[in-house]
Amino acid sequence: TLMLVLMLCLLTACGGSSAGEEGSTNSNGGTIQAKIGVVSYLTGAGAAYGEAITEGLKLAQSEINEQGEVNIDLVIEDSAGEAEQALSAAQKLMNDEEILAIIGPTLSTEFFAVAPEADLNGISIMGTSTTAEGIPEIGDYVFRNSIPEALAIPTAMEKAVERTGAKKVALIYGNDDVLTKSGFDTMKKTAEEMGLEILTIETFQKGQSDYNAQLTKIKNADPDLILASALYNEGAVIMDQARKMGIDVPFVGGNGFNSPQVLEIAGDAANGLIVATPWFGESEDPKVVEFNKKYEEAYGKLPDQFAAQSYDALYIYADALKRAGEADRELFHEALAETKNFEGLLGNFSFDEIGDVVMDVKVVEIKDGKFVEFQ
Ligand code: 1QQ
């Protein structure tokens, strides 16, 4: 009988081990090898977003590879925050047959250029920082683990209005960026739904350095609250100039403000910023404490929301890869779409049926030069 079992074993690759399968495994005991392409905003005015994102990814990569079940190789390309450069970077990655899936790009503006191509090619793509309306709707292969503005902004606005009793608001937004426009749409719609009086709507462009005209109108309108949809550079300069002009009301910002760069650039002028985020660095969750420690050891500074999101994203990919059993684009896509109740730094995470996020959002504010929980 023993002989028979052994013979059957030989014939049927007994034990179900996938160690012999081509392409997906190596010789040391079934570790699944995979190459993940990353497109990130690494140079230019918003490079701190991409820096945090790639740092989070690399930290997760080293932990995941050490655990040994999967071995991830990251191929990182710079997009410089430009949709065209993001697309050519992604095309280069997608032409490499070994690339299993993509993470990024950083900005929604870039993501809208890249994700339709990835979707057409049957390559899963996940944004870790893309929060504009309509991202997962791009296609079946398109995911994100970042909280949409449509969810984050109303949460921040409701809390801000509840505490300040604000009735009149002024809006300011960048009208040349997908995210800042989308954030503005949500702010305006939410203000209308909440019955707030909109006193004025001002616009600006990327790289603008003088906001005197817009802020003068806002100051004269005398709002209780300013709703600002901007990336960190413009957002921080706006706050700085507003405070210098004597505008001292709180600001409610969108996801662009979730970078420590706002504090770096605006200093004390950033006090009074209210913003929603899935990340709270001072959480006592042991996972967060451990992550902060490891991140600080590796990079000499504490992580931000963008680092936490990308760190979770790579774990979500690794988890899907394990369930897929091999580095196959189709199997990976199926496994990824089934991600449910993943426990990450940002709490419990699932994809809904279109690949958007199901997770909790918190509201924080900058007080005395630091992000604290909004009470
Ligand atoms: C987007 C964003 C930016 C703030 C990412 C850095 O949320 O472009 O969607």
Short mmCIF file of C-alpha atoms and ligand atoms in Angstrom, two decimals:
data_model
loop_
_atom_site.label_atom_id
_atom_site.label_comp_id
_atom_site.label_asym_id
_atom_site.label_seq_id
_atom_site.Cartn_x
_atom_site.Cartn_y
_atom_site.Cartn_z
CA THR A 1 0.00 0.00 0.00
CA LEU A 2 2.78 2.36 0.93
CA MET A 3 4.37 1.87 -2.49
CA LEU A 4 1.09 2.63 -4.17
CA VAL A 5 0.64 5.86 -2.21
CA LEU A 6 4.17 6.92 -3.01
CA MET A 7 3.66 6.21 -6.71
CA LEU A 8 0.39 8.12 -6.77
CA CYS A 9 2.14 10.94 -4.97
CA LEU A 10 4.79 11.14 -7.61
CA LEU A 11 2.22 11.15 -10.40
CA THR A 12 -0.02 13.80 -8.85
CA ALA A 13 2.50 16.14 -7.19
CA CYS A 14 1.28 14.97 -3.82
CA GLY A 15 0.63 17.56 -1.15
CA GLY A 16 -0.53 20.26 -3.51
CA SER A 17 2.73 22.15 -3.24
CA SER A 18 3.14 24.77 -5.91
CA ALA A 19 6.90 24.65 -5.62
CA GLY A 20 7.31 23.17 -9.05
CA GLU A 21 5.18 25.64 -10.98
CA GLU A 22 6.98 27.74 -13.50
CA GLY A 23 7.45 31.43 -13.15
CA SER A 24 5.78 31.96 -9.82
CA THR A 25 8.06 30.18 -7.43
CA ASN A 26 11.71 29.72 -6.77
CA SER A 27 13.71 26.82 -5.52
CA ASN A 28 13.72 27.69 -1.81
CA GLY A 29 10.55 26.07 -0.67
CA GLY A 30 7.78 27.74 -2.65
CA THR A 31 8.35 31.43 -2.10
CA ILE A 32 6.22 33.27 -4.65
CA GLN A 33 8.29 35.80 -6.56
CA ALA A 34 6.57 38.89 -7.96
CA LYS A 35 7.57 42.14 -9.56
CA ILE A 36 5.34 45.10 -8.73
CA GLY A 37 5.55 48.30 -10.74
CA VAL A 38 5.33 51.61 -8.87
CA VAL A 39 4.67 55.02 -10.43
CA SER A 40 5.31 57.79 -7.93
CA TYR A 41 5.62 61.58 -7.72
CA LEU A 42 9.32 61.71 -6.78
CA THR A 43 10.57 64.98 -8.20
CA GLY A 44 9.00 68.42 -8.36
CA ALA A 45 6.78 70.54 -6.16
CA GLY A 46 4.83 67.67 -4.60
CA ALA A 47 7.70 65.21 -4.27
CA ALA A 48 7.15 64.77 -0.53
CA TYR A 49 3.98 62.81 -1.36
CA GLY A 50 5.94 60.35 -3.51
CA GLU A 51 8.81 60.19 -1.07
CA ALA A 52 6.49 59.14 1.76
CA ILE A 53 4.75 56.66 -0.51
CA THR A 54 7.93 54.94 -1.70
CA GLU A 55 9.34 54.87 1.83
CA GLY A 56 6.19 53.15 3.09
CA LEU A 57 6.38 50.65 0.23
CA LYS A 58 10.02 49.82 0.83
CA LEU A 59 9.49 49.28 4.55
CA ALA A 60 6.57 46.94 3.86
CA GLN A 61 8.61 45.19 1.16
CA SER A 62 11.48 44.40 3.52
CA GLU A 63 9.11 43.02 6.18
CA ILE A 64 7.10 40.97 3.69
CA ASN A 65 10.18 39.50 2.05
CA GLU A 66 11.63 38.63 5.42
CA GLN A 67 8.49 36.66 6.27
CA GLY A 68 9.38 34.54 3.24
CA GLU A 69 6.06 33.43 1.80
CA VAL A 70 6.27 35.92 -1.04
CA ASN A 71 9.21 37.85 -2.40
CA ILE A 72 8.38 41.21 -3.91
CA ASP A 73 10.60 43.15 -6.22
CA LEU A 74 9.57 46.83 -6.59
CA VAL A 75 10.31 48.60 -9.87
CA ILE A 76 9.88 52.29 -9.08
CA GLU A 77 9.42 54.98 -11.74
CA ASP A 78 9.13 58.75 -11.23
CA SER A 79 6.11 60.59 -12.67
CA ALA A 80 7.10 64.11 -11.51
CA GLY A 81 3.42 64.73 -10.82
CA GLU A 82 2.71 64.94 -14.56
CA ALA A 83 0.01 62.89 -16.25
CA GLU A 84 2.07 62.35 -19.43
CA GLN A 85 5.18 61.26 -17.61
CA ALA A 86 3.09 58.99 -15.40
CA LEU A 87 1.62 57.36 -18.48
CA SER A 88 4.95 56.73 -20.19
CA ALA A 89 6.38 55.35 -16.93
CA ALA A 90 3.40 53.03 -16.58
CA GLN A 91 3.62 51.94 -20.20
CA LYS A 92 7.24 50.99 -19.71
CA LEU A 93 6.24 48.93 -16.66
CA MET A 94 3.29 47.30 -18.39
CA ASN A 95 5.45 46.24 -21.34
CA ASP A 96 7.48 44.13 -18.94
CA GLU A 97 5.67 40.80 -18.84
CA GLU A 98 7.06 40.09 -15.41
CA ILE A 99 5.24 43.04 -13.89
CA LEU A 100 2.35 41.52 -11.97
CA ALA A 101 0.50 44.69 -10.99
CA ILE A 102 0.97 48.41 -10.41
CA ILE A 103 0.82 50.73 -7.41
CA GLY A 104 0.24 54.44 -8.05
CA PRO A 105 0.48 56.95 -9.59
CA THR A 106 0.27 59.50 -6.77
CA LEU A 107 -2.12 62.17 -8.02
CA SER A 108 -5.64 61.58 -9.30
CA THR A 109 -4.66 63.76 -12.28
CA GLU A 110 -2.01 61.17 -13.15
CA PHE A 111 -4.11 58.18 -12.21
CA PHE A 112 -6.85 59.09 -14.67
CA ALA A 113 -4.25 58.97 -17.46
CA VAL A 114 -2.74 55.65 -16.42
CA ALA A 115 -5.50 53.47 -14.97
CA PRO A 116 -7.57 53.07 -18.18
CA GLU A 117 -4.44 51.67 -19.91
CA ALA A 118 -3.72 49.24 -17.09
CA ASP A 119 -7.35 48.18 -17.13
CA LEU A 120 -7.24 47.53 -20.89
CA ASN A 121 -4.12 45.43 -20.42
CA GLY A 122 -5.66 43.39 -17.61
CA ILE A 123 -3.14 44.63 -15.07
CA SER A 124 -4.42 45.42 -11.59
CA ILE A 125 -3.62 48.96 -10.48
CA MET A 126 -4.14 50.47 -7.06
CA GLY A 127 -3.95 54.09 -6.00
CA THR A 128 -2.76 54.60 -2.45
CA SER A 129 -3.35 58.36 -2.38
CA THR A 130 -5.90 59.02 -5.14
CA THR A 131 -9.07 60.46 -3.69
CA ALA A 132 -10.97 62.13 -6.56
CA GLU A 133 -14.45 61.01 -7.52
CA GLY A 134 -14.65 58.21 -10.10
CA ILE A 135 -11.34 56.35 -9.59
CA PRO A 136 -12.53 52.74 -9.05
CA GLU A 137 -15.23 53.28 -11.66
CA ILE A 138 -12.47 53.47 -14.32
CA GLY A 139 -12.56 49.69 -14.62
CA ASP A 140 -12.55 46.25 -13.17
CA TYR A 141 -8.78 46.18 -12.60
CA VAL A 142 -8.76 49.55 -10.83
CA PHE A 143 -8.60 49.83 -7.04
CA ARG A 144 -7.65 52.29 -4.32
CA ASN A 145 -7.05 52.16 -0.58
CA SER A 146 -7.33 55.91 -0.07
CA ILE A 147 -10.49 57.51 1.31
CA PRO A 148 -12.44 59.36 -1.40
CA GLU A 149 -12.94 63.09 -0.89
CA ALA A 150 -16.66 62.46 -1.28
CA LEU A 151 -16.48 60.68 2.08
CA ALA A 152 -13.65 62.56 3.82
CA ILE A 153 -14.64 66.17 3.13
CA PRO A 154 -18.27 65.98 4.36
CA THR A 155 -17.04 64.30 7.55
CA ALA A 156 -14.54 67.11 8.18
CA MET A 157 -17.06 69.82 7.27
CA GLU A 158 -19.77 68.46 9.55
CA LYS A 159 -17.41 68.30 12.52
CA ALA A 160 -16.01 71.75 11.81
CA VAL A 161 -19.46 73.32 11.55
CA GLU A 162 -20.67 71.49 14.64
CA ARG A 163 -17.84 72.93 16.73
CA THR A 164 -17.54 76.42 15.26
CA GLY A 165 -21.20 77.03 14.51
CA ALA A 166 -20.13 78.39 11.12
CA LYS A 167 -22.89 79.65 8.84
CA LYS A 168 -21.00 81.47 6.06
CA VAL A 169 -18.16 79.95 4.06
CA ALA A 170 -15.69 80.98 1.37
CA LEU A 171 -14.26 78.44 -1.09
CA ILE A 172 -10.88 78.39 -2.78
CA TYR A 173 -9.59 75.67 -5.10
CA GLY A 174 -7.09 74.80 -7.80
CA ASN A 175 -8.96 74.58 -11.08
CA ASP A 176 -6.20 72.77 -13.03
CA ASP A 177 -6.02 69.49 -11.11
CA VAL A 178 -8.46 66.57 -11.03
CA LEU A 179 -8.28 66.14 -7.26
CA THR A 180 -8.55 69.79 -6.30
CA LYS A 181 -11.52 70.21 -8.65
CA SER A 182 -13.19 67.08 -7.35
CA GLY A 183 -12.62 68.15 -3.75
CA PHE A 184 -14.14 71.52 -4.55
CA ASP A 185 -17.24 69.91 -6.09
CA THR A 186 -17.73 67.94 -2.89
CA MET A 187 -17.17 71.03 -0.71
CA LYS A 188 -19.71 73.07 -2.67
CA LYS A 189 -22.31 70.31 -2.73
CA THR A 190 -21.85 69.62 0.98
CA ALA A 191 -22.08 73.33 1.86
CA GLU A 192 -25.34 73.55 -0.08
CA GLU A 193 -26.74 70.44 1.57
CA MET A 194 -25.77 71.76 5.00
CA GLY A 195 -27.49 75.05 4.30
CA LEU A 196 -24.27 77.08 4.60
CA GLU A 197 -24.14 80.42 2.83
CA ILE A 198 -21.42 80.46 0.14
CA LEU A 199 -19.99 84.01 0.12
CA THR A 200 -17.40 83.63 -2.62
CA ILE A 201 -15.64 81.00 -4.75
CA GLU A 202 -12.00 81.69 -5.68
CA THR A 203 -9.66 79.72 -7.95
CA PHE A 204 -5.90 79.38 -8.42
CA GLN A 205 -3.43 77.36 -10.50
CA LYS A 206 -0.57 75.00 -9.65
CA GLY A 207 2.64 76.80 -8.78
CA GLN A 208 0.92 80.09 -8.05
CA SER A 209 2.78 82.09 -5.43
CA ASP A 210 0.63 85.17 -4.84
CA TYR A 211 -2.92 84.76 -3.55
CA ASN A 212 -3.50 88.38 -2.61
CA ALA A 213 -6.39 88.92 -5.03
CA GLN A 214 -8.28 85.81 -3.91
CA LEU A 215 -7.61 86.32 -0.22
CA THR A 216 -8.62 89.99 -0.31
CA LYS A 217 -12.03 88.96 -1.66
CA ILE A 218 -12.31 86.28 0.98
CA LYS A 219 -11.33 88.67 3.74
CA ASN A 220 -13.87 91.25 2.62
CA ALA A 221 -16.59 88.59 2.47
CA ASP A 222 -15.87 87.76 6.14
CA PRO A 223 -16.54 83.99 6.23
CA ASP A 224 -16.75 81.87 9.39
CA LEU A 225 -14.84 79.06 7.70
CA ILE A 226 -12.70 78.67 4.57
CA LEU A 227 -13.01 75.53 2.48
CA ALA A 228 -9.77 74.96 0.57
CA SER A 229 -9.07 72.27 -2.03
CA ALA A 230 -5.35 72.29 -2.79
CA LEU A 231 -2.17 70.20 -2.86
CA TYR A 232 0.26 70.88 0.00
CA ASN A 233 2.41 73.52 -1.63
CA GLU A 234 -0.35 75.85 -2.73
CA GLY A 235 -2.46 75.01 0.33
CA ALA A 236 0.31 75.90 2.77
CA VAL A 237 1.15 79.16 0.99
CA ILE A 238 -2.53 80.12 0.96
CA MET A 239 -2.77 79.56 4.71
CA ASP A 240 0.43 81.49 5.32
CA GLN A 241 -0.71 84.49 3.27
CA ALA A 242 -4.20 84.37 4.77
CA ARG A 243 -2.85 84.56 8.32
CA LYS A 244 -0.54 87.42 7.33
CA MET A 245 -3.57 89.31 6.05
CA GLY A 246 -5.34 88.80 9.37
CA ILE A 247 -7.69 86.03 8.24
CA ASP A 248 -7.81 83.84 11.32
CA VAL A 249 -10.84 81.60 10.75
CA PRO A 250 -10.36 77.81 10.49
CA PHE A 251 -9.71 76.12 7.16
CA VAL A 252 -11.24 72.81 6.13
CA GLY A 253 -8.92 71.16 3.62
CA GLY A 254 -8.99 68.10 1.39
CA ASN A 255 -6.51 65.23 1.18
CA GLY A 256 -3.73 67.41 -0.23
CA PHE A 257 -3.37 68.95 3.24
CA ASN A 258 -2.63 65.60 4.88
CA SER A 259 1.12 66.10 4.55
CA PRO A 260 3.51 67.33 7.25
CA GLN A 261 4.78 69.60 4.49
CA VAL A 262 1.85 71.91 5.28
CA LEU A 263 3.42 72.51 8.69
CA GLU A 264 6.89 72.64 7.24
CA ILE A 265 5.93 75.39 4.80
CA ALA A 266 3.26 77.33 6.70
CA GLY A 267 4.54 76.89 10.28
CA ASP A 268 2.15 78.43 12.80
CA ALA A 269 -0.04 79.72 9.98
CA ALA A 270 -1.22 76.12 9.56
CA ASN A 271 -2.93 76.21 12.97
CA GLY A 272 -6.67 75.97 12.49
CA LEU A 273 -6.54 73.49 9.62
CA ILE A 274 -9.19 70.77 9.86
CA VAL A 275 -8.91 67.68 7.65
CA ALA A 276 -10.21 64.12 7.50
CA THR A 277 -7.83 61.19 7.25
CA PRO A 278 -7.81 57.44 7.87
CA TRP A 279 -4.43 57.87 9.63
CA PHE A 280 -3.67 59.01 13.12
CA GLY A 281 0.02 58.72 13.93
CA GLU A 282 -0.46 59.01 17.67
CA SER A 283 -2.79 56.04 17.86
CA GLU A 284 -1.94 53.49 20.56
CA ASP A 285 -2.68 50.59 18.23
CA PRO A 286 0.42 48.38 18.60
CA LYS A 287 0.66 48.05 14.80
CA VAL A 288 0.90 51.83 14.48
CA VAL A 289 3.40 52.14 17.35
CA GLU A 290 5.61 49.46 15.79
CA PHE A 291 5.34 51.04 12.33
CA ASN A 292 6.30 54.48 13.69
CA LYS A 293 9.34 52.97 15.38
CA LYS A 294 10.54 51.04 12.34
CA TYR A 295 9.89 53.97 10.03
CA GLU A 296 11.80 56.37 12.22
CA GLU A 297 14.71 53.93 12.42
CA ALA A 298 14.79 53.58 8.66
CA TYR A 299 14.22 57.19 7.59
CA GLY A 300 14.96 59.39 10.60
CA LYS A 301 11.46 60.90 10.71
CA LEU A 302 7.94 59.84 11.59
CA PRO A 303 5.64 58.49 8.86
CA ASP A 304 2.68 60.43 7.45
CA GLN A 305 -0.69 59.31 6.08
CA PHE A 306 0.78 58.69 2.62
CA ALA A 307 3.46 56.36 3.98
CA ALA A 308 0.90 54.47 6.05
CA GLN A 309 -1.42 54.05 3.07
CA SER A 310 1.29 52.71 0.77
CA TYR A 311 2.61 50.41 3.49
CA ASP A 312 -0.87 48.92 3.90
CA ALA A 313 -1.25 48.75 0.11
CA LEU A 314 1.78 46.52 -0.34
CA TYR A 315 0.52 44.21 2.42
CA ILE A 316 -2.85 44.08 0.65
CA TYR A 317 -1.02 43.10 -2.55
CA ALA A 318 1.08 40.49 -0.71
CA ASP A 319 -2.04 39.04 0.89
CA ALA A 320 -3.75 38.78 -2.51
CA LEU A 321 -0.64 37.21 -4.00
CA LYS A 322 -0.59 34.52 -1.32
CA ARG A 323 -4.22 33.73 -1.99
CA ALA A 324 -3.58 33.74 -5.76
CA GLY A 325 -0.87 31.14 -5.17
CA GLU A 326 1.27 32.31 -8.06
CA ALA A 327 2.35 35.52 -9.76
CA ASP A 328 -0.29 35.41 -12.48
CA ARG A 329 -2.02 38.67 -13.46
CA GLU A 330 -5.47 37.09 -13.74
CA LEU A 331 -5.34 35.05 -10.54
CA PHE A 332 -3.89 38.02 -8.71
CA HIS A 333 -6.70 40.26 -9.92
CA GLU A 334 -9.35 37.81 -8.73
CA ALA A 335 -7.71 37.46 -5.33
CA LEU A 336 -7.21 41.21 -4.93
CA ALA A 337 -10.85 41.97 -5.70
CA GLU A 338 -11.84 39.58 -2.90
CA THR A 339 -9.86 41.49 -0.24
CA LYS A 340 -12.09 41.61 2.84
CA ASN A 341 -11.45 42.59 6.46
CA PHE A 342 -7.75 43.20 5.97
CA GLU A 343 -6.32 44.54 9.24
CA GLY A 344 -3.78 47.21 8.47
CA LEU A 345 -2.33 50.34 9.99
CA LEU A 346 -5.45 52.17 8.88
CA GLY A 347 -7.79 49.72 10.58
CA ASN A 348 -10.14 47.25 9.00
CA PHE A 349 -10.15 47.42 5.23
CA SER A 350 -12.26 45.85 2.46
CA PHE A 351 -12.94 46.64 -1.18
CA ASP A 352 -16.55 47.17 -2.11
CA GLU A 353 -17.92 45.61 -5.31
CA ILE A 354 -16.28 48.27 -7.52
CA GLY A 355 -12.86 48.29 -5.82
CA ASP A 356 -13.43 51.37 -3.67
CA VAL A 357 -12.66 51.47 0.03
CA VAL A 358 -14.74 50.47 2.99
CA MET A 359 -12.98 51.91 6.02
CA ASP A 360 -13.27 54.49 8.78
CA VAL A 361 -12.24 58.11 8.56
CA LYS A 362 -11.11 60.38 11.40
CA VAL A 363 -10.95 64.15 11.63
CA VAL A 364 -7.74 65.86 12.75
CA GLU A 365 -6.72 69.49 13.14
CA ILE A 366 -3.46 71.35 13.34
CA LYS A 367 -3.14 72.88 16.78
CA ASP A 368 0.02 74.37 18.28
CA GLY A 369 2.00 73.29 15.25
CA LYS A 370 0.93 69.65 15.22
CA PHE A 371 -1.80 67.31 13.92
CA VAL A 372 -4.09 66.31 16.79
CA GLU A 373 -7.44 64.54 16.94
CA PHE A 374 -10.29 66.99 16.36
CA GLN A 375 -12.41 67.17 19.50
C1 1QQ B 1 -5.17 63.05 -5.30
C2 1QQ B 1 -4.77 63.35 -3.92
C3 1QQ B 1 -3.45 63.96 -3.67
C4 1QQ B 1 -3.47 64.82 -2.46
C5 1QQ B 1 -2.46 62.86 -3.56
C6 1QQ B 1 -1.10 63.24 -3.14
O1 1QQ B 1 -5.52 63.03 -3.00
O2 1QQ B 1 -4.58 63.54 -6.26
O3 1QQ B 1 -6.15 62.30 -5.41
#
